[in-house]
């Protein structure tokens, strides 16, 4: 497995605000991008009747090819997006019907980028990411909150993003 990373974009639109941040981060890291909006997968199903949708091939590809995963999610109702939450719920498949994939996630690194309309984020937003990393045996690299002003990334935020990428992401690749 290479030490390459992937940015998993969880917005309800492919070319919105989260994508502006994702594109910026992609240029600085050279990571691949996976746009969950373009994938077709349902929420978790106890009966696994959804096992032929896009999720299992997708998580297998991620587990096989990448050692760093950056989750990039918009803030929708103080939480991660529904698409991103479905993705996390489906990781349960990797602890039940596809344990081999779940084991491969262990030891990988995870970071999170949130994108809201406000420059601040409510306490606790990052908790599901931190705790999911712990539960899955992944190393949590940290998170950064972002926002878009007048369709652009402010110079201050660009500097903060550059520092985050240099200190938390690029120094482990
Ligand atoms: C359904 C929905 C819920 C939202 N809830 C919040 C929120 O709770 N807090 C916030 O700061 N912004 C909220 N916003 C604004 C978005 O987080 C913000 O516009 C973000 O940059 C959108 O990214 P996107 O273009 O990738 O969807 C919400 C937007 C939508 C569409």
mmCIF file of C-alpha atoms and ligand atoms in Angstrom:
data_model
loop_
_atom_site.group_PDB
_atom_site.id
_atom_site.type_symbol
_atom_site.label_atom_id
_atom_site.label_comp_id
_atom_site.label_asym_id
_atom_site.label_seq_id
_atom_site.Cartn_x
_atom_site.Cartn_y
_atom_site.Cartn_z
ATOM 1 C CA UNK A 1 0.000 0.000 0.000
ATOM 2 C CA UNK A 2 1.307 3.452 -0.854
ATOM 3 C CA UNK A 3 1.367 6.251 1.692
ATOM 4 C CA UNK A 4 -1.056 8.179 -0.431
ATOM 5 C CA UNK A 5 -4.104 9.889 0.961
ATOM 6 C CA UNK A 6 -7.645 10.503 -0.143
ATOM 7 C CA UNK A 7 -10.103 13.287 0.541
ATOM 8 C CA UNK A 8 -13.653 12.007 0.938
ATOM 9 C CA UNK A 9 -16.057 14.806 0.049
ATOM 10 C CA UNK A 10 -19.472 14.521 1.681
ATOM 11 C CA UNK A 11 -21.416 17.479 0.328
ATOM 12 C CA UNK A 12 -24.898 17.372 -1.181
ATOM 13 C CA UNK A 13 -23.488 19.239 -4.194
ATOM 14 C CA UNK A 14 -20.331 18.317 -6.075
ATOM 15 C CA UNK A 15 -19.142 21.857 -6.825
ATOM 16 C CA UNK A 16 -20.212 23.799 -3.755
ATOM 17 C CA UNK A 17 -18.372 25.349 -0.829
ATOM 18 C CA UNK A 18 -16.934 22.126 0.565
ATOM 19 C CA UNK A 19 -15.535 21.400 -2.887
ATOM 20 C CA UNK A 20 -13.751 24.778 -2.925
ATOM 21 C CA UNK A 21 -11.930 23.746 0.258
ATOM 22 C CA UNK A 22 -11.363 20.205 -1.012
ATOM 23 C CA UNK A 23 -9.805 21.539 -4.241
ATOM 24 C CA UNK A 24 -7.482 23.809 -2.248
ATOM 25 C CA UNK A 25 -6.387 20.925 -0.024
ATOM 26 C CA UNK A 26 -5.995 18.612 -3.011
ATOM 27 C CA UNK A 27 -3.538 21.009 -4.667
ATOM 28 C CA UNK A 28 -1.422 21.159 -1.500
ATOM 29 C CA UNK A 29 -1.455 17.429 -0.790
ATOM 30 C CA UNK A 30 -1.842 15.811 -4.209
ATOM 31 C CA UNK A 31 -4.362 13.450 -2.590
ATOM 32 C CA UNK A 32 -7.107 11.810 -4.627
ATOM 33 C CA UNK A 33 -10.703 12.973 -4.192
ATOM 34 C CA UNK A 34 -13.749 10.750 -3.782
ATOM 35 C CA UNK A 35 -17.061 12.596 -4.167
ATOM 36 C CA UNK A 36 -19.710 10.684 -2.215
ATOM 37 C CA UNK A 37 -22.430 12.587 -4.073
ATOM 38 C CA UNK A 38 -21.525 10.602 -7.192
ATOM 39 C CA UNK A 39 -21.839 7.249 -5.424
ATOM 40 C CA UNK A 40 -25.055 5.379 -4.897
ATOM 41 C CA UNK A 41 -25.315 3.777 -1.479
ATOM 42 C CA UNK A 42 -28.042 3.592 1.120
ATOM 43 C CA UNK A 43 -27.963 3.926 4.881
ATOM 44 C CA UNK A 44 -27.159 0.963 7.108
ATOM 45 C CA UNK A 45 -29.363 -2.116 6.779
ATOM 46 C CA UNK A 46 -29.307 -4.814 9.484
ATOM 47 C CA UNK A 47 -30.319 -7.329 6.819
ATOM 48 C CA UNK A 48 -27.512 -6.248 4.430
ATOM 49 C CA UNK A 49 -29.946 -6.157 1.550
ATOM 50 C CA UNK A 50 -27.928 -3.200 0.275
ATOM 51 C CA UNK A 51 -24.670 -5.127 -0.118
ATOM 52 C CA UNK A 52 -24.698 -4.730 -3.901
ATOM 53 C CA UNK A 53 -24.747 -0.943 -3.886
ATOM 54 C CA UNK A 54 -21.620 1.218 -4.297
ATOM 55 C CA UNK A 55 -20.490 1.168 -0.669
ATOM 56 C CA UNK A 56 -18.542 -2.089 -0.346
ATOM 57 C CA UNK A 57 -16.439 -1.645 -3.538
ATOM 58 C CA UNK A 58 -15.796 1.939 -2.446
ATOM 59 C CA UNK A 59 -14.609 1.156 1.082
ATOM 60 C CA UNK A 60 -12.538 -1.745 -0.255
ATOM 61 C CA UNK A 61 -10.796 0.595 -2.693
ATOM 62 C CA UNK A 62 -10.133 3.072 0.132
ATOM 63 C CA UNK A 63 -8.834 0.345 2.464
ATOM 64 C CA UNK A 64 -6.561 -1.098 -0.232
ATOM 65 C CA UNK A 65 -5.160 2.105 -1.682
ATOM 66 C CA UNK A 66 -4.835 4.793 0.956
ATOM 67 C CA UNK A 67 -3.143 5.274 4.291
ATOM 68 C CA UNK A 68 -4.537 8.741 5.082
ATOM 69 C CA UNK A 69 -8.214 9.629 4.864
ATOM 70 C CA UNK A 70 -9.431 13.221 5.130
ATOM 71 C CA UNK A 71 -13.179 13.523 5.636
ATOM 72 C CA UNK A 72 -14.477 16.826 4.248
ATOM 73 C CA UNK A 73 -18.040 17.573 5.262
ATOM 74 C CA UNK A 74 -20.298 20.598 5.168
ATOM 75 C CA UNK A 75 -22.020 21.558 8.409
ATOM 76 C CA UNK A 76 -25.689 20.679 8.029
ATOM 77 C CA UNK A 77 -27.803 21.259 11.111
ATOM 78 C CA UNK A 78 -24.759 21.403 13.429
ATOM 79 C CA UNK A 79 -23.623 17.957 12.274
ATOM 80 C CA UNK A 80 -21.829 16.188 9.489
ATOM 81 C CA UNK A 81 -23.890 15.873 6.273
ATOM 82 C CA UNK A 82 -26.363 13.035 5.849
ATOM 83 C CA UNK A 83 -24.280 11.533 3.040
ATOM 84 C CA UNK A 84 -21.224 11.466 5.300
ATOM 85 C CA UNK A 85 -23.249 9.997 8.172
ATOM 86 C CA UNK A 86 -24.556 7.242 5.888
ATOM 87 C CA UNK A 87 -20.957 6.520 4.923
ATOM 88 C CA UNK A 88 -19.982 6.175 8.604
ATOM 89 C CA UNK A 89 -23.055 4.054 9.355
ATOM 90 C CA UNK A 90 -22.094 1.737 6.504
ATOM 91 C CA UNK A 91 -18.602 1.249 7.963
ATOM 92 C CA UNK A 92 -20.555 -1.039 10.309
ATOM 93 C CA UNK A 93 -20.633 -3.460 7.341
ATOM 94 C CA UNK A 94 -16.851 -3.713 7.763
ATOM 95 C CA UNK A 95 -17.276 -4.908 11.345
ATOM 96 C CA UNK A 96 -19.945 -7.458 10.449
ATOM 97 C CA UNK A 97 -20.173 -8.913 6.926
ATOM 98 C CA UNK A 98 -16.799 -7.639 5.619
ATOM 99 C CA UNK A 99 -14.468 -7.878 8.609
ATOM 100 C CA UNK A 100 -11.422 -8.220 6.364
ATOM 101 C CA UNK A 101 -11.929 -4.669 5.117
ATOM 102 C CA UNK A 102 -12.474 -3.425 8.680
ATOM 103 C CA UNK A 103 -9.137 -4.876 9.772
ATOM 104 C CA UNK A 104 -7.409 -3.038 6.935
ATOM 105 C CA UNK A 105 -8.648 0.292 8.258
ATOM 106 C CA UNK A 106 -6.647 -0.203 11.455
ATOM 107 C CA UNK A 107 -3.485 1.852 11.601
ATOM 108 C CA UNK A 108 -4.566 4.304 8.931
ATOM 109 C CA UNK A 109 -4.652 8.018 9.678
ATOM 110 C CA UNK A 110 -7.786 10.161 9.650
ATOM 111 C CA UNK A 111 -8.384 13.900 9.624
ATOM 112 C CA UNK A 112 -11.532 15.981 9.249
ATOM 113 C CA UNK A 113 -12.367 19.271 7.566
ATOM 114 C CA UNK A 114 -15.707 20.942 8.230
ATOM 115 C CA UNK A 115 -17.139 23.658 5.999
ATOM 116 C CA UNK A 116 -19.879 25.912 7.305
ATOM 117 C CA UNK A 117 -21.308 29.334 6.612
ATOM 118 C CA UNK A 118 -19.920 30.645 9.882
ATOM 119 C CA UNK A 119 -16.279 31.034 10.894
ATOM 120 C CA UNK A 120 -16.884 29.110 14.097
ATOM 121 C CA UNK A 121 -18.128 25.610 14.784
ATOM 122 C CA UNK A 122 -20.125 24.398 17.769
ATOM 123 C CA UNK A 123 -18.410 22.329 20.437
ATOM 124 C CA UNK A 124 -18.602 18.623 19.841
ATOM 125 C CA UNK A 125 -18.782 18.651 16.043
ATOM 126 C CA UNK A 126 -15.547 16.691 15.751
ATOM 127 C CA UNK A 127 -16.418 14.142 18.453
ATOM 128 C CA UNK A 128 -17.892 11.464 16.108
ATOM 129 C CA UNK A 129 -14.732 11.590 13.995
ATOM 130 C CA UNK A 130 -12.371 11.376 16.984
ATOM 131 C CA UNK A 131 -14.327 8.528 18.575
ATOM 132 C CA UNK A 132 -14.830 6.642 15.303
ATOM 133 C CA UNK A 133 -11.081 6.817 14.677
ATOM 134 C CA UNK A 134 -10.477 5.445 18.179
ATOM 135 C CA UNK A 135 -13.014 2.667 17.696
ATOM 136 C CA UNK A 136 -11.580 1.655 14.326
ATOM 137 C CA UNK A 137 -7.977 1.769 15.552
ATOM 138 C CA UNK A 138 -7.150 4.711 13.328
ATOM 139 C CA UNK A 139 -4.795 7.533 14.216
ATOM 140 C CA UNK A 140 -6.594 10.894 14.447
ATOM 141 C CA UNK A 141 -4.539 13.693 12.924
ATOM 142 C CA UNK A 142 -6.873 16.555 13.831
ATOM 143 C CA UNK A 143 -9.468 18.768 12.241
ATOM 144 C CA UNK A 144 -9.907 22.259 10.890
ATOM 145 C CA UNK A 145 -13.060 24.297 10.456
ATOM 146 C CA UNK A 146 -13.482 26.277 7.239
ATOM 147 C CA UNK A 147 -16.038 28.614 5.702
ATOM 148 C CA UNK A 148 -16.549 30.393 2.427
ATOM 149 C CA UNK A 149 -16.921 34.186 2.207
ATOM 150 C CA UNK A 150 -18.181 35.764 -1.043
ATOM 151 C CA UNK A 151 -17.560 32.523 -2.901
ATOM 152 C CA UNK A 152 -13.867 32.509 -1.958
ATOM 153 C CA UNK A 153 -11.487 31.253 0.711
ATOM 154 C CA UNK A 154 -10.193 34.211 2.756
ATOM 155 C CA UNK A 155 -6.445 34.815 2.928
ATOM 156 C CA UNK A 156 -6.540 34.161 6.687
ATOM 157 C CA UNK A 157 -8.182 30.803 6.148
ATOM 158 C CA UNK A 158 -5.745 29.905 3.364
ATOM 159 C CA UNK A 159 -2.914 30.486 5.839
ATOM 160 C CA UNK A 160 -4.646 28.373 8.485
ATOM 161 C CA UNK A 161 -5.237 25.604 5.951
ATOM 162 C CA UNK A 162 -1.611 25.697 4.836
ATOM 163 C CA UNK A 163 -0.442 25.360 8.441
ATOM 164 C CA UNK A 164 -2.880 22.510 9.087
ATOM 165 C CA UNK A 165 -1.728 20.675 5.966
ATOM 166 C CA UNK A 166 1.985 21.215 6.673
ATOM 167 C CA UNK A 167 1.835 20.285 10.360
ATOM 168 C CA UNK A 168 -0.830 17.569 10.460
ATOM 169 C CA UNK A 169 -0.956 16.001 7.008
ATOM 170 C CA UNK A 170 2.119 16.412 4.863
ATOM 171 C CA UNK A 171 4.611 15.734 7.636
ATOM 172 C CA UNK A 172 3.397 12.147 7.978
ATOM 173 C CA UNK A 173 3.384 11.292 4.269
HETATM 174 C C1 LIG B 1 -29.296 21.527 4.988
HETATM 175 C C2 LIG B 1 -28.334 22.592 5.421
HETATM 176 C C3 LIG B 1 -28.106 22.784 6.771
HETATM 177 C C4 LIG B 1 -27.168 23.732 7.201
HETATM 178 N N1 LIG B 1 -26.909 23.869 8.540
HETATM 179 C C5 LIG B 1 -25.906 24.697 8.946
HETATM 180 C C6 LIG B 1 -25.538 24.772 10.324
HETATM 181 O O1 LIG B 1 -26.101 24.106 11.181
HETATM 182 N N2 LIG B 1 -24.515 25.594 10.681
HETATM 183 C C7 LIG B 1 -23.847 26.349 9.739
HETATM 184 O O2 LIG B 1 -22.898 27.096 10.105
HETATM 185 N N3 LIG B 1 -24.179 26.309 8.441
HETATM 186 C C8 LIG B 1 -25.181 25.501 8.023
HETATM 187 N N4 LIG B 1 -25.505 25.424 6.688
HETATM 188 C C9 LIG B 1 -24.689 26.192 5.727
HETATM 189 C C10 LIG B 1 -23.602 25.323 5.120
HETATM 190 O O3 LIG B 1 -22.854 24.644 6.123
HETATM 191 C C11 LIG B 1 -22.614 26.144 4.321
HETATM 192 O O4 LIG B 1 -23.284 26.908 3.363
HETATM 193 C C12 LIG B 1 -21.603 25.229 3.663
HETATM 194 O O5 LIG B 1 -20.503 26.007 3.244
HETATM 195 C C13 LIG B 1 -22.237 24.506 2.483
HETATM 196 O O6 LIG B 1 -21.302 23.651 1.858
HETATM 197 P P1 LIG B 1 -21.733 22.888 0.512
HETATM 198 O O7 LIG B 1 -21.817 23.945 -0.552
HETATM 199 O O8 LIG B 1 -20.629 21.926 0.256
HETATM 200 O O9 LIG B 1 -23.044 22.241 0.786
HETATM 201 C C14 LIG B 1 -26.462 24.513 6.242
HETATM 202 C C15 LIG B 1 -26.739 24.334 4.866
HETATM 203 C C16 LIG B 1 -27.652 23.394 4.465
HETATM 204 C C17 LIG B 1 -27.909 23.198 2.985
#
